[in-house]
mmCIF file of C-alpha atoms in Angstrom:
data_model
loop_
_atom_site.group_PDB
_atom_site.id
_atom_site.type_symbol
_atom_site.label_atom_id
_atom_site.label_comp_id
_atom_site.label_asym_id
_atom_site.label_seq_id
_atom_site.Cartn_x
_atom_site.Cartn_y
_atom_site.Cartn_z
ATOM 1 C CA UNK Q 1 -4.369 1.706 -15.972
ATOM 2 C CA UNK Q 2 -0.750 1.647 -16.018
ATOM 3 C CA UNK Q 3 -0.655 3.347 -19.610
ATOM 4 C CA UNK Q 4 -2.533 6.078 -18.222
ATOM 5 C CA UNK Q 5 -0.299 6.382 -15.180
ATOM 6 C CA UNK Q 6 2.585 6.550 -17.465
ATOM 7 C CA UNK Q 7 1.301 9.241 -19.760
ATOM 8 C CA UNK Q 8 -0.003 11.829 -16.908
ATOM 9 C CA UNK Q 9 3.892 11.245 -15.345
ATOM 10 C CA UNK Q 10 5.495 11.632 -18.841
ATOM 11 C CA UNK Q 11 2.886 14.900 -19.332
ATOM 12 C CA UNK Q 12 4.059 16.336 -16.153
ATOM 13 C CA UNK Q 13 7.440 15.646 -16.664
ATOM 14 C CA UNK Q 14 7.399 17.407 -20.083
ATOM 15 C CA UNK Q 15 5.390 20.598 -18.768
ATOM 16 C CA UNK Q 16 8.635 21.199 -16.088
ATOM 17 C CA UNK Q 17 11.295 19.986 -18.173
ATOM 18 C CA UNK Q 18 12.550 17.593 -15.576
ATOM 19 C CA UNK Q 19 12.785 13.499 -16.644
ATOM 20 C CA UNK Q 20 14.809 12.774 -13.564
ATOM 21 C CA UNK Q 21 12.344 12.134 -11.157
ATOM 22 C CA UNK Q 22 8.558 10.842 -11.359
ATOM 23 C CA UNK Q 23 5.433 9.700 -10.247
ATOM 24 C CA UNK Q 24 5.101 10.305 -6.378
ATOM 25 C CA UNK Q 25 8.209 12.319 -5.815
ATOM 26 C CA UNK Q 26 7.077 14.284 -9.349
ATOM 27 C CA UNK Q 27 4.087 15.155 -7.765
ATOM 28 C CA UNK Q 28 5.354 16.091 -4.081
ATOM 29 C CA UNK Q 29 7.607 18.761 -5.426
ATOM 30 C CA UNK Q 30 5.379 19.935 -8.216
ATOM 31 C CA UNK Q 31 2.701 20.870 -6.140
ATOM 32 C CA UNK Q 32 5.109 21.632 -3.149
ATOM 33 C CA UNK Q 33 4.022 24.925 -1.664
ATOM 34 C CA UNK Q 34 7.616 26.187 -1.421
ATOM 35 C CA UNK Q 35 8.778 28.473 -3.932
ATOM 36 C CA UNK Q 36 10.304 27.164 -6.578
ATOM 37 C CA UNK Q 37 14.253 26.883 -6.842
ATOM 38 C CA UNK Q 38 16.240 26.810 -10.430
ATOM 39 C CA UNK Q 39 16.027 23.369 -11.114
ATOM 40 C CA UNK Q 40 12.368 22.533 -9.245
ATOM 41 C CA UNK Q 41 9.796 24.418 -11.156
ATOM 42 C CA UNK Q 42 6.136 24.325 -9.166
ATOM 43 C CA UNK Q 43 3.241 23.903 -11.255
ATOM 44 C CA UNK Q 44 0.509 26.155 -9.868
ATOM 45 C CA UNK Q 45 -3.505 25.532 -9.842
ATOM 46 C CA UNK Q 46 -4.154 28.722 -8.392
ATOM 47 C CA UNK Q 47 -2.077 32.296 -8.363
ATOM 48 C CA UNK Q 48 -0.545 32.302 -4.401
ATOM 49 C CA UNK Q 49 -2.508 35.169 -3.089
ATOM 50 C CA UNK Q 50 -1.432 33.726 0.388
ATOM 51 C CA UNK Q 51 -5.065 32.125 1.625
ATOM 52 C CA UNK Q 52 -6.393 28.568 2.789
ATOM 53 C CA UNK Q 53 -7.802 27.949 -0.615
ATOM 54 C CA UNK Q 54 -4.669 28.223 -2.499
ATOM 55 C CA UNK Q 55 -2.942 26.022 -0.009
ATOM 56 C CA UNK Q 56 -5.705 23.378 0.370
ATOM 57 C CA UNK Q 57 -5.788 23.147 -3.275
ATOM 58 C CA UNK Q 58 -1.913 22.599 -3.914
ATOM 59 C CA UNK Q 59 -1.970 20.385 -0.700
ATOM 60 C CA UNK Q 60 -4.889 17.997 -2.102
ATOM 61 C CA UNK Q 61 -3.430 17.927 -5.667
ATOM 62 C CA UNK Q 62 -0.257 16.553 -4.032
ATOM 63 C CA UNK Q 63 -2.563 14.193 -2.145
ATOM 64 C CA UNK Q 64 -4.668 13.174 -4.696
ATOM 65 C CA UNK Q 65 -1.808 11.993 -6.993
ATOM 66 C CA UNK Q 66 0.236 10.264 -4.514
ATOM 67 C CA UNK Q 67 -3.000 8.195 -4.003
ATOM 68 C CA UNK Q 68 -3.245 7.449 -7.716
ATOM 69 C CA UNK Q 69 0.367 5.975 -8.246
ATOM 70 C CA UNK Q 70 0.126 4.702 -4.483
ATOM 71 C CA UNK Q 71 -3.252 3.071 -4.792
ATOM 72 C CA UNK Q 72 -3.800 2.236 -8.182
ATOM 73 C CA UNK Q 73 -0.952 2.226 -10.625
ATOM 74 C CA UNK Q 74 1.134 0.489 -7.276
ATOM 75 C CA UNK Q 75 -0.299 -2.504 -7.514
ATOM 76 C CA UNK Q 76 -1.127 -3.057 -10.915
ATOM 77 C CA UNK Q 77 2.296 -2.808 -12.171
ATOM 78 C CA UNK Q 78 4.295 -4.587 -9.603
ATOM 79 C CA UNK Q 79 1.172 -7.601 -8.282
ATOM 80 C CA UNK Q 80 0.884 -10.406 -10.586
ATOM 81 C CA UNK Q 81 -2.256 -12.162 -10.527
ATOM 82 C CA UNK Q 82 -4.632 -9.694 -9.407
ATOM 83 C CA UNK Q 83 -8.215 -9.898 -10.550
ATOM 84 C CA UNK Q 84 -9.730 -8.121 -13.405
ATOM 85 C CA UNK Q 85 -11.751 -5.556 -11.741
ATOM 86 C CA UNK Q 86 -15.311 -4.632 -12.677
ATOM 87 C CA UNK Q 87 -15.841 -2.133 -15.506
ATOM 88 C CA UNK Q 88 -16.843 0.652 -13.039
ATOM 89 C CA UNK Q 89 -13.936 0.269 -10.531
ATOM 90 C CA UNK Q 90 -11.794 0.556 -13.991
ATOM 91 C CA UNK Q 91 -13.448 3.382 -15.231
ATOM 92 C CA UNK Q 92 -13.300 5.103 -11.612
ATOM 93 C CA UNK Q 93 -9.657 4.624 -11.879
ATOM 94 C CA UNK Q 94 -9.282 6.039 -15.108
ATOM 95 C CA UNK Q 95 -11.286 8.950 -14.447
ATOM 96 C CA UNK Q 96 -8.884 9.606 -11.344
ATOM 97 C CA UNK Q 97 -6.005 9.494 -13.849
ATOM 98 C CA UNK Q 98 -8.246 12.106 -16.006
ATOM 99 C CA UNK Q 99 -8.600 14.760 -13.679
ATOM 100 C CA UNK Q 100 -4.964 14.468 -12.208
ATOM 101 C CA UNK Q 101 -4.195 14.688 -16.459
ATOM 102 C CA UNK Q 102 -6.473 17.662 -16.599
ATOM 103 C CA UNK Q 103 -5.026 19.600 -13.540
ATOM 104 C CA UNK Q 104 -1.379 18.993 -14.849
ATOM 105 C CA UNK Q 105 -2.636 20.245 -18.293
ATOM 106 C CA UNK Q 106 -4.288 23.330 -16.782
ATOM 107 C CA UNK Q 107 -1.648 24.222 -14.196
ATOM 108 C CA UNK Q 108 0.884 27.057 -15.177
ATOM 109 C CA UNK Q 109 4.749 26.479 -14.550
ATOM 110 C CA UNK Q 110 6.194 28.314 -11.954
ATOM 111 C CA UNK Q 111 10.051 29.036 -12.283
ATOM 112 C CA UNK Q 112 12.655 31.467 -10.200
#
């Protein structure tokens, strides 16, 4: 699971242009709904036509991928000993990694 963490950060830290910052904080500015400044580019899921959707959207992709390195790539990088977990809690983990992959991959970059 960790490898796939890694690879979505590196992924979205590639589509920006920005190593210096990762994971969590990566994801809170990416999908920040503030415009985007010269050096924090906003990756976008949706064109800002000003409505719910396109701030619900934005607002759960931030969500969603703080709860991925929070929940899962958290503790199995820094917890030693932890149990081998079942096949499908494993795949369910690496199918949240997929879609967070998948948005990142799909977004468009947003720049001043």
């Amino acid at each position: 699971m960790t490898a796939a963490a890694r690879k979505v950060n590196a992924e979205a830290q590639n589509k920006i242009g920005r190593r210096d910052v990762g994971e969590t904080k990566l994801f809170q500015r990416v999908f920040s709904l503030d415009a985007p400044k010269a050096d924090q580019p906003r990756l976008r899921l949706l064109e800002d036509d000003g409505s719910d959707t396109f701030r619900s959207v934005h607002r759960g992709a931030m969500a969603f991928a703080e709860g991925c390195y929070a929940a899962i790539r958290n503790p199995n990088s820094h917890e030693d000993g932890l149990p081998e977990l079942p096949e499908h809690e494993a795949l369910e983990q690496l199918a949240a990694f997929s879609l967070l992959a998948r948005w990142v991959h799909a977004a468009t970059v947003l720049t001043v």
